[in-house]
Short mmCIF file of C-alpha atoms and ligand atoms in Angstrom, two decimals:
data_model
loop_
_atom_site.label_atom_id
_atom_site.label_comp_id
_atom_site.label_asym_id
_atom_site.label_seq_id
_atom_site.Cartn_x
_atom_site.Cartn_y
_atom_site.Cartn_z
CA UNK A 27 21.22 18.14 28.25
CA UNK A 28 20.82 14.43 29.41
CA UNK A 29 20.99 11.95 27.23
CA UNK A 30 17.77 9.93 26.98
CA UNK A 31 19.03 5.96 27.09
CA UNK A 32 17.67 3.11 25.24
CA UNK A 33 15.69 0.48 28.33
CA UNK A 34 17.28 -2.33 26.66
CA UNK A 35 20.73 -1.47 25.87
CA UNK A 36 21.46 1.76 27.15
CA UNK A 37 23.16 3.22 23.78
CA UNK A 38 20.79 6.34 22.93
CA UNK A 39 17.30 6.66 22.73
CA UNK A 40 15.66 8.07 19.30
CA UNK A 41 11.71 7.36 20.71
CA UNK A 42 9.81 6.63 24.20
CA UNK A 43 6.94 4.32 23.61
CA UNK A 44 4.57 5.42 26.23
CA UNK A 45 2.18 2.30 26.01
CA UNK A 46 4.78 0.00 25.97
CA UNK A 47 6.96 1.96 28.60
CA UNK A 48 10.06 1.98 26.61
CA UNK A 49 12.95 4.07 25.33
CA UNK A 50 14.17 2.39 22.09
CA UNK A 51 17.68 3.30 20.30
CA UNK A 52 17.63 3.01 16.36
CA UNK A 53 18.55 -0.91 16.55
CA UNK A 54 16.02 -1.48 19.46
CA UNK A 55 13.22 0.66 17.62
CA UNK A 56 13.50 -1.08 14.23
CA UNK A 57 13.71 -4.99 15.95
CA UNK A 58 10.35 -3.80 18.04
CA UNK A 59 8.60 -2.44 14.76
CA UNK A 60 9.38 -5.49 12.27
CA UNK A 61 8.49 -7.65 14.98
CA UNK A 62 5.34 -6.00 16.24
CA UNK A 63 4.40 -5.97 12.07
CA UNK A 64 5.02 -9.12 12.03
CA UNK A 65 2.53 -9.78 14.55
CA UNK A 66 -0.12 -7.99 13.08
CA UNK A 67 0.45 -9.84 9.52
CA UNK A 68 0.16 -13.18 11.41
CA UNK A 69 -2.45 -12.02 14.04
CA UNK A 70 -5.01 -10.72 11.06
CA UNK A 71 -4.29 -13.23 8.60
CA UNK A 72 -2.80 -10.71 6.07
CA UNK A 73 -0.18 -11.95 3.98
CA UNK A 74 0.43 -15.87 3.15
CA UNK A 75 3.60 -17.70 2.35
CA UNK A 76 4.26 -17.23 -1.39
CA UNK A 77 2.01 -14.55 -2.06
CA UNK A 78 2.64 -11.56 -3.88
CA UNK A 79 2.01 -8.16 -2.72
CA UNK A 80 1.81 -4.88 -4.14
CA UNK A 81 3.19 -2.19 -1.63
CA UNK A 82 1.32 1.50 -2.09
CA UNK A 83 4.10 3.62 -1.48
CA UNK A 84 3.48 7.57 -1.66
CA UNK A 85 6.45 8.71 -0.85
CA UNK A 86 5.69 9.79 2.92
CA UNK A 87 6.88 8.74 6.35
CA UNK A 88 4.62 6.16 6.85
CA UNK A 89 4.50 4.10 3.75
CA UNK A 90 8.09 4.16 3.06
CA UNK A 91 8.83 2.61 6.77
CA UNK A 92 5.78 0.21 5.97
CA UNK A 93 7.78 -0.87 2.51
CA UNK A 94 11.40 -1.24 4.49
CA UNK A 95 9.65 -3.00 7.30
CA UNK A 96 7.67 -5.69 4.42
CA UNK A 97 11.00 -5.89 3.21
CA UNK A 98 12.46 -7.12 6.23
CA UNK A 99 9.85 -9.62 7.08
CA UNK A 100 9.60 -11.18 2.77
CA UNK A 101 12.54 -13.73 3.39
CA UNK A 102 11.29 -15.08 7.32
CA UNK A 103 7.24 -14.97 5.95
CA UNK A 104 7.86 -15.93 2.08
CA UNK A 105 6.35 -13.37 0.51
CA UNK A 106 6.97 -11.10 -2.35
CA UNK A 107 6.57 -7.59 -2.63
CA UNK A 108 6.77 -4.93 -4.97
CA UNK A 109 6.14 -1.05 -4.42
CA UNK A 110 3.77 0.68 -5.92
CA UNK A 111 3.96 4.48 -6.45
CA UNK A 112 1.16 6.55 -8.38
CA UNK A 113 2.59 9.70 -9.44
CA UNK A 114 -0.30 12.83 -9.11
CA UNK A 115 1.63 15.06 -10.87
CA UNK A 116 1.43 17.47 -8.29
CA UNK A 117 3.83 20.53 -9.08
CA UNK A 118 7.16 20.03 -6.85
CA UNK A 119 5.77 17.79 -4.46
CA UNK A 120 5.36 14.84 -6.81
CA UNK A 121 8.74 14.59 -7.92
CA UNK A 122 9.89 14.67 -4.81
CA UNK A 123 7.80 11.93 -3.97
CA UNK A 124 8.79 9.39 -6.63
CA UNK A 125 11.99 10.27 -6.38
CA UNK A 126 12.13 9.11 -2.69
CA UNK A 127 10.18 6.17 -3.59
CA UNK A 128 12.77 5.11 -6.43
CA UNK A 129 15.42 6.07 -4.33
CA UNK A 130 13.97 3.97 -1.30
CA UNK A 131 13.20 0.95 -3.56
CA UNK A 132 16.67 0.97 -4.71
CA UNK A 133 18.47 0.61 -1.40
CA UNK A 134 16.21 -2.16 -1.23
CA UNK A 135 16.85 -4.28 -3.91
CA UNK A 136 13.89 -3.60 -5.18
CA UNK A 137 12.10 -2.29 -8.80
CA UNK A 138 9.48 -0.30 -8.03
CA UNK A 139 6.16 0.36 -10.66
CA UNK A 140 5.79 3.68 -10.93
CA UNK A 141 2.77 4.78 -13.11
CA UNK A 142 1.60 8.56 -13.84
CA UNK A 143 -2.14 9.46 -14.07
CA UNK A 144 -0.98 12.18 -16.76
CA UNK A 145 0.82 9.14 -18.63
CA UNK A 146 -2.40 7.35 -18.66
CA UNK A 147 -5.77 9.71 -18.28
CA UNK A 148 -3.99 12.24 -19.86
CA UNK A 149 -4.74 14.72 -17.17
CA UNK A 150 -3.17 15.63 -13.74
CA UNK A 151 -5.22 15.25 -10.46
CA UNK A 152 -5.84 18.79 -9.94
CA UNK A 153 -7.36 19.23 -13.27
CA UNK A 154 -8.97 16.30 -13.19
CA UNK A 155 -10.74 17.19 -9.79
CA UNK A 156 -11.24 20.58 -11.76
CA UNK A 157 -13.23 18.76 -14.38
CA UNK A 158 -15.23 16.78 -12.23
CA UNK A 159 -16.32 19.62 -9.66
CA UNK A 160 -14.50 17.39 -6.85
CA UNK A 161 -12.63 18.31 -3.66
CA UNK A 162 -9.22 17.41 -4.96
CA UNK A 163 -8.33 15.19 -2.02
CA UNK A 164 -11.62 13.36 -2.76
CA UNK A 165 -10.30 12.58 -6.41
CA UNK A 166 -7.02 11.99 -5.30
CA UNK A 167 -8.18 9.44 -2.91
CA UNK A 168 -10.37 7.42 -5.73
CA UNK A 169 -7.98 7.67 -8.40
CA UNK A 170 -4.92 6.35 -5.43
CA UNK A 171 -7.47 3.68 -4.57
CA UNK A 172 -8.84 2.56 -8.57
CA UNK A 173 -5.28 2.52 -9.94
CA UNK A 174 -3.93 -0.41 -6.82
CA UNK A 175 -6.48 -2.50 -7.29
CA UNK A 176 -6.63 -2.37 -11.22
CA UNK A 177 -2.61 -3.18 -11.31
CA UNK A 178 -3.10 -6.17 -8.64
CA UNK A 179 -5.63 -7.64 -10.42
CA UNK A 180 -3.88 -7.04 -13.83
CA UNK A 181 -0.49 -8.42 -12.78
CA UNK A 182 -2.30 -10.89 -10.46
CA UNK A 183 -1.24 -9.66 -6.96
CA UNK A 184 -2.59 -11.71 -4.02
CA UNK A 185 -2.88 -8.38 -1.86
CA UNK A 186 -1.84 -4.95 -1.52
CA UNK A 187 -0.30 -3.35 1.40
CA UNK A 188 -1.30 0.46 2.25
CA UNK A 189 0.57 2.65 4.79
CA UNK A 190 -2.41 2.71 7.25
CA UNK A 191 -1.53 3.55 10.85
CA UNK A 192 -3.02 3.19 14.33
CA UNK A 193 -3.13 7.08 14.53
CA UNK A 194 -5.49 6.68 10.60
CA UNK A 195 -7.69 4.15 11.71
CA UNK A 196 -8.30 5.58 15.52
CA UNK A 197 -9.09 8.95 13.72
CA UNK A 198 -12.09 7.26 11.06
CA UNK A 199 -13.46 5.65 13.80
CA UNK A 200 -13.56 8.43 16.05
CA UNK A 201 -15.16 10.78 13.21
CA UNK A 202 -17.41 7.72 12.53
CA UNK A 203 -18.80 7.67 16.02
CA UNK A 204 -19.00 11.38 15.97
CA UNK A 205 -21.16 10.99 12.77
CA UNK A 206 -23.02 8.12 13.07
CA UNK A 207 -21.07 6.49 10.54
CA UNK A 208 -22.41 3.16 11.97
CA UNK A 209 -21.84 1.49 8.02
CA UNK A 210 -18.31 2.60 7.99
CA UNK A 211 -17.66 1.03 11.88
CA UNK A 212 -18.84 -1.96 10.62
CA UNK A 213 -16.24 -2.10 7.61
CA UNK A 214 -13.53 -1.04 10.42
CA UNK A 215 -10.99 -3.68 9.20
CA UNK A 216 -7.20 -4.51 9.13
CA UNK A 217 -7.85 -6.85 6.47
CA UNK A 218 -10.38 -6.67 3.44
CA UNK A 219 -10.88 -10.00 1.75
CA UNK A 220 -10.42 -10.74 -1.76
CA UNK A 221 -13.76 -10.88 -4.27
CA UNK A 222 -12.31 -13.20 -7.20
CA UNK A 223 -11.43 -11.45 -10.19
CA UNK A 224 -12.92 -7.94 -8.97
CA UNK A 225 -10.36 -6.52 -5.95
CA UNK A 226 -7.61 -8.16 -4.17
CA UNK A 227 -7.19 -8.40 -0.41
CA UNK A 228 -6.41 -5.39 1.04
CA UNK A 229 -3.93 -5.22 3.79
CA UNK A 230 -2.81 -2.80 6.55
CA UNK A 231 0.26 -3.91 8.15
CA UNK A 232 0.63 -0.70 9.70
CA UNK A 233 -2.43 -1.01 11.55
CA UNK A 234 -0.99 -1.45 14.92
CA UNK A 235 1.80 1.13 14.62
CA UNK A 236 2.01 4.53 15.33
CA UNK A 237 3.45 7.43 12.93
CA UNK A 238 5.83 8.93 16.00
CA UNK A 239 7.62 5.51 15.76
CA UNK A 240 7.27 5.45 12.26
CA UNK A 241 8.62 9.19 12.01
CA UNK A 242 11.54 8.05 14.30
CA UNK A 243 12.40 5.43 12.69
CA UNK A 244 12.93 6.60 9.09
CA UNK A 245 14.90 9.72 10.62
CA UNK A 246 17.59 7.46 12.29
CA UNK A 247 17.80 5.17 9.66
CA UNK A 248 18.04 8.07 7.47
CA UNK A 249 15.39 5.84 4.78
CA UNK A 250 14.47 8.47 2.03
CA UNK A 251 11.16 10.19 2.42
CA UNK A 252 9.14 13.24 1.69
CA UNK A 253 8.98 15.60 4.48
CA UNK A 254 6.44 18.48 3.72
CA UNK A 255 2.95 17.76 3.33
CA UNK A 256 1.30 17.73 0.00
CA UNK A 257 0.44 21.15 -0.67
CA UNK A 258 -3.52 20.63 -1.00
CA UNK A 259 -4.05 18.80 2.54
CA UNK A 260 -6.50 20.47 4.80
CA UNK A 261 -5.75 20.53 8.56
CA UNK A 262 -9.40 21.88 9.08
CA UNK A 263 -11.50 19.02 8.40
CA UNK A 264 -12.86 16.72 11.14
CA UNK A 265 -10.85 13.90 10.59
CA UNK A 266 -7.52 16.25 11.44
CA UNK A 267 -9.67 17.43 14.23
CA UNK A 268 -10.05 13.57 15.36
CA UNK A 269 -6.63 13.39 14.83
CA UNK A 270 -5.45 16.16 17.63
CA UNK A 271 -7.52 14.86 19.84
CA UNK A 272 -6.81 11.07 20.03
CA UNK A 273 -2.69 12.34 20.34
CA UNK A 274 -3.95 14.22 23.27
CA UNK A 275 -5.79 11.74 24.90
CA UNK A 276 -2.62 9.00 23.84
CA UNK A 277 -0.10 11.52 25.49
CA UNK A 278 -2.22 11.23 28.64
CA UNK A 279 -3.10 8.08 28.36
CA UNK A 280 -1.03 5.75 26.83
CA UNK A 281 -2.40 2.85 24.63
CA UNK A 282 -5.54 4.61 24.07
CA UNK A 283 -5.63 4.55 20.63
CA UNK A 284 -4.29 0.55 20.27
CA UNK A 285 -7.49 -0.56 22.55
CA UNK A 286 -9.46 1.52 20.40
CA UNK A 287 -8.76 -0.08 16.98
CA UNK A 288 -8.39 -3.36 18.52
CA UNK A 289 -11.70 -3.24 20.03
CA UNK A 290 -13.62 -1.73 17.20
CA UNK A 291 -12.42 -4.44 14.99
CA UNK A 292 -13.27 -7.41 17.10
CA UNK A 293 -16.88 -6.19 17.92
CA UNK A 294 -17.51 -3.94 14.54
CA UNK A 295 -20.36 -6.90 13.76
CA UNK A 296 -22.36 -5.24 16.68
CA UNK A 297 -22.68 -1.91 14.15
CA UNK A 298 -25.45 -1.99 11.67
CA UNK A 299 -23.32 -1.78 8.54
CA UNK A 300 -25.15 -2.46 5.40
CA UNK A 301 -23.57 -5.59 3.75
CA UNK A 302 -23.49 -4.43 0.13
CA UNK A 303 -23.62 -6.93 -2.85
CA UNK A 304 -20.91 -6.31 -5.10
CA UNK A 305 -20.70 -7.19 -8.68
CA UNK A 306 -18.57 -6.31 -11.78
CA UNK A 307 -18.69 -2.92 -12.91
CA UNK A 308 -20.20 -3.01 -16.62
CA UNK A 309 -17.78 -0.11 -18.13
CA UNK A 310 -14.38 -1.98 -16.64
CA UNK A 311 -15.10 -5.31 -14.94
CA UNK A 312 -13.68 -4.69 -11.65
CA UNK A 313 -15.70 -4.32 -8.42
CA UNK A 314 -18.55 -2.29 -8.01
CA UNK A 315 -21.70 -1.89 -5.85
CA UNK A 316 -24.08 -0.28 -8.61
CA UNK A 317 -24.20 -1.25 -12.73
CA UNK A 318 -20.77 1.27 -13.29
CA UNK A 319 -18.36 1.43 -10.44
CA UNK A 320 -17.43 5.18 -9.21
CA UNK A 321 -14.47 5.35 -11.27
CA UNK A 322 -15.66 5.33 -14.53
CA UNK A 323 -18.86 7.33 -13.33
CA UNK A 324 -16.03 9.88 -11.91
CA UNK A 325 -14.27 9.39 -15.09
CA UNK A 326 -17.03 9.94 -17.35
CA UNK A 327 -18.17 13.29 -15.69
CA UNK A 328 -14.90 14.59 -15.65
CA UNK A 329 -12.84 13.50 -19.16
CA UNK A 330 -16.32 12.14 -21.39
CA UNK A 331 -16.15 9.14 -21.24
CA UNK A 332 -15.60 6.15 -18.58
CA UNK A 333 -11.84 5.50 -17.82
CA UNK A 334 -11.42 2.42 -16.14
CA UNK A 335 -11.03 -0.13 -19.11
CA UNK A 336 -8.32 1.88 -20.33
CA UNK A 337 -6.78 2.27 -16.65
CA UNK A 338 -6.63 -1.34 -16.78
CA UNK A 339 -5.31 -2.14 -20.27
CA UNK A 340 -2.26 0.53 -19.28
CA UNK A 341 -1.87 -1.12 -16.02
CA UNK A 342 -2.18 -5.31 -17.33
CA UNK A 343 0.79 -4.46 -20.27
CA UNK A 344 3.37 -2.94 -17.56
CA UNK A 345 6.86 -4.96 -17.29
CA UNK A 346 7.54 -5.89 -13.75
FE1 SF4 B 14 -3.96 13.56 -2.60
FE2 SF4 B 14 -5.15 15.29 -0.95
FE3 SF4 B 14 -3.34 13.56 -0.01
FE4 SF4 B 14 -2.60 15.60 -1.57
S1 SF4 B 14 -3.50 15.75 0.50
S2 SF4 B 14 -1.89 13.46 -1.74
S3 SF4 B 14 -4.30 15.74 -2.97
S4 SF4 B 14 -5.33 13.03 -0.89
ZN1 ZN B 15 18.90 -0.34 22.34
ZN1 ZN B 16 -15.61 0.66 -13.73
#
C-alpha cells in the first residue's frame, strides 16, 4: 500500500482535508486544529483574557479534542478552564464515559467536576424520561443543558464551552430549512451572550471544525475517549438524515458545509426569529422565557415537584 504523506512535512499522513487541500501528519493536524480554534475564539468573540470557562465534556470524540485543544490555547489566550462532565448514569456506557473524561483531564493537569444526576435528582435519565413521558434523548438533552448553566452561574463561570462541530451546526440548519424552522435560523449562533445572573455565554469553539479531523486527531494522539455510541441514539431521525447528506455533498464538494455555517450566521438577522424576552424563572431563578423555566416544569411532571433550586444548591456548594 502507499503511504499517504503529510503536504507539509512529508512524515505520514493521519487525515486529508479536502477544503483546505491538505494531508496533515499527527504534528501537522494538531498545529492546524489549535490554530484554526484559535481563530474561531478570536473571530466570534468567545472567550476573553482572564475568563473562566467551564468545558462540557461527555466523554466522546469531539468534546474531549475540544477540551485538549482549550487546553492548548489557556496559557497564549489567558483563560481558565475547567471540564465539566454530567454523568447520566447510563448502564456501561456512562462509566466509560467519565472514566475517559477523568482520565483525559488528568493527562491534562486538570480537575475535572464531575456531578451525577442520580447523586442529585435521585433518579437516572432513563427513568427520569420514564417519569416524564419524554423521548429520552429529549430529557437527556435538557437535563445536559440545565445542569452547565446552573454550575457556571453557581461557581461564577464567564462561559461554557460545548463540543459543537461544523458537521452539528450544518445539520440544524439544514433540518431547519427543511422545516421552516425560520426561529431557530435566526438563533444560528457560535456565540450566545450572557443575560446577567440568569445564563452565561455560551461558546462553541468547535464550530468551525469538523468531527473527521476531530476523530483523527484523538486516534493519533491516542487522547482517551469513548468510542461506541450511547446506546439510546437514533440514526433514524431527520437530523441524522441531514447529517448523511451534508457528508455527501462535503465529499463532493469540499467546504460545503464551512460556507454554510458561516453564511447562516452572518445573515441569520434576515430570518424572522421571534426575539423572546427572558426573565428569571420563579421556581429557581435562572433564565426562562415563561413564569417557570422548562426544567422545573420537566422536573415537576416527572419527580413532583420542581427541581431546579435544588440542582442549583448541589451545584453552588461543589469544591473546585
Ligand atoms: Fe443523551 Fe440521547 Fe445523547 Fe444518549 S444519545 S447521550 S440519551 S442525548
Ligand atoms: Zn507534517
Ligand atoms: Zn427553573
Amino acid at each position: 500500500m502507499v503511504m499517504v504523506r503529510c503536504s507539509l512535512c512529508g512524515e505520514a499522513a493521519v487525515v486529508r482535508i479536502g477544503y483546505a487541500r491538505l494531508r496533515l501528519c499527527r504534528a501537522h493536524l494538531r498545529e492546524y486544529l489549535v490554530r484554526r480554534v484559535r481563530r474561531t475564539i478570536e473571530r466570534y468573540k468567545m472567550i476573553g483574557q482572564g475568563e473562566r470557562v467551564l468545558a462540557a465534556v461527555s466523554g466522546g470524540k469531539d468534546s474531549s479534542a475540544m477540551l485538549s485543544l482549550l487546553a492548548a490555547l489557556t496559557g497564549e489566550l489567558g483563560f481558565e478552564i475547567v471540564p465539566f462532565h454530567l454523568d447520566l448514569g447510563i448502564e456501561g456506557y456512562s462509566e466509560a464515559s467519565r472514566r475517559a473524561v477523568e482520565e483525559l483531564s488528568g493527562m491534562l493537569g486538570l480537575k475535572p467536576l464531575v456531578v451525577s444526576v442520580r447523586d442529585v435528582l435521585g433518579v437516572r435519565v432513563l427513568g427520569f424520561a420514564r417519569r416524564a413521558g419524554r423521548p429520552v434523548c429529549a430529557v437527556c438533552g435538557a437535563l445536559k443543558r440545565y445542569f452547565l448553566n446552573a454550575a457556571a452561574v453557581g461557581l461564577g463561570f464567564d462561559a461554557v464551552a460545548v463540543g459543537h462541530t461544523a458537521d452539528d451546526v450544518s445539520a440544524y440548519i439544514l433540518k431547519a430549512f427543511l422545516t421552516q424552522d425560520w426561529g431557530g435560523l435566526a438563533k444560528t449562533s457560535a456565540v450566545n451572550e450572557a443575560v446577567d445572573g440568569l445564563a452565561a455565554r455560551r461558546v462553541k469553539p468547535l464550530f468551525e471544525v469538523h468531527e473527521k479531523e476531530l476523530l483523527a486527531y484523538v486516534l493519533s494522539w491516542r487522547l482517551p475517549f469513548v468510542g461506541e455510541e450511547c446506546p439510546y441514539a437514533r440514526l433514524s431521525t431527520l437530523v441524522f438524515d441531514c447529517r448523511r447528506a451534508l457528508a455527501m455533498l462535503e465529499h463532493r464538494r469540499p467546504g460545503l458545509r464551512l460556507s454554510l455555517v458561516r453564511g447562516v450566521v452572518r445573515s441569520r438577522s434576515i430570518f424572522p426569529g421571534s426575539e423572546e424576552p427572558v426573565r428569571a424563572c420563579s421556581a429557581c431563578g435562572l433564565i426562562s422565557s415563561g413564569d417557570v423555566c422548562s426544567f422545573c416544569r420537566l422536573t415537576a411532571k416527572a419527580l413532583g415537584e420542581p427541581m431546579g433550586a435544588r440542582v442549583r444548591e448541589y451545584l453552588s456548594g461543589l469544591s473546585l
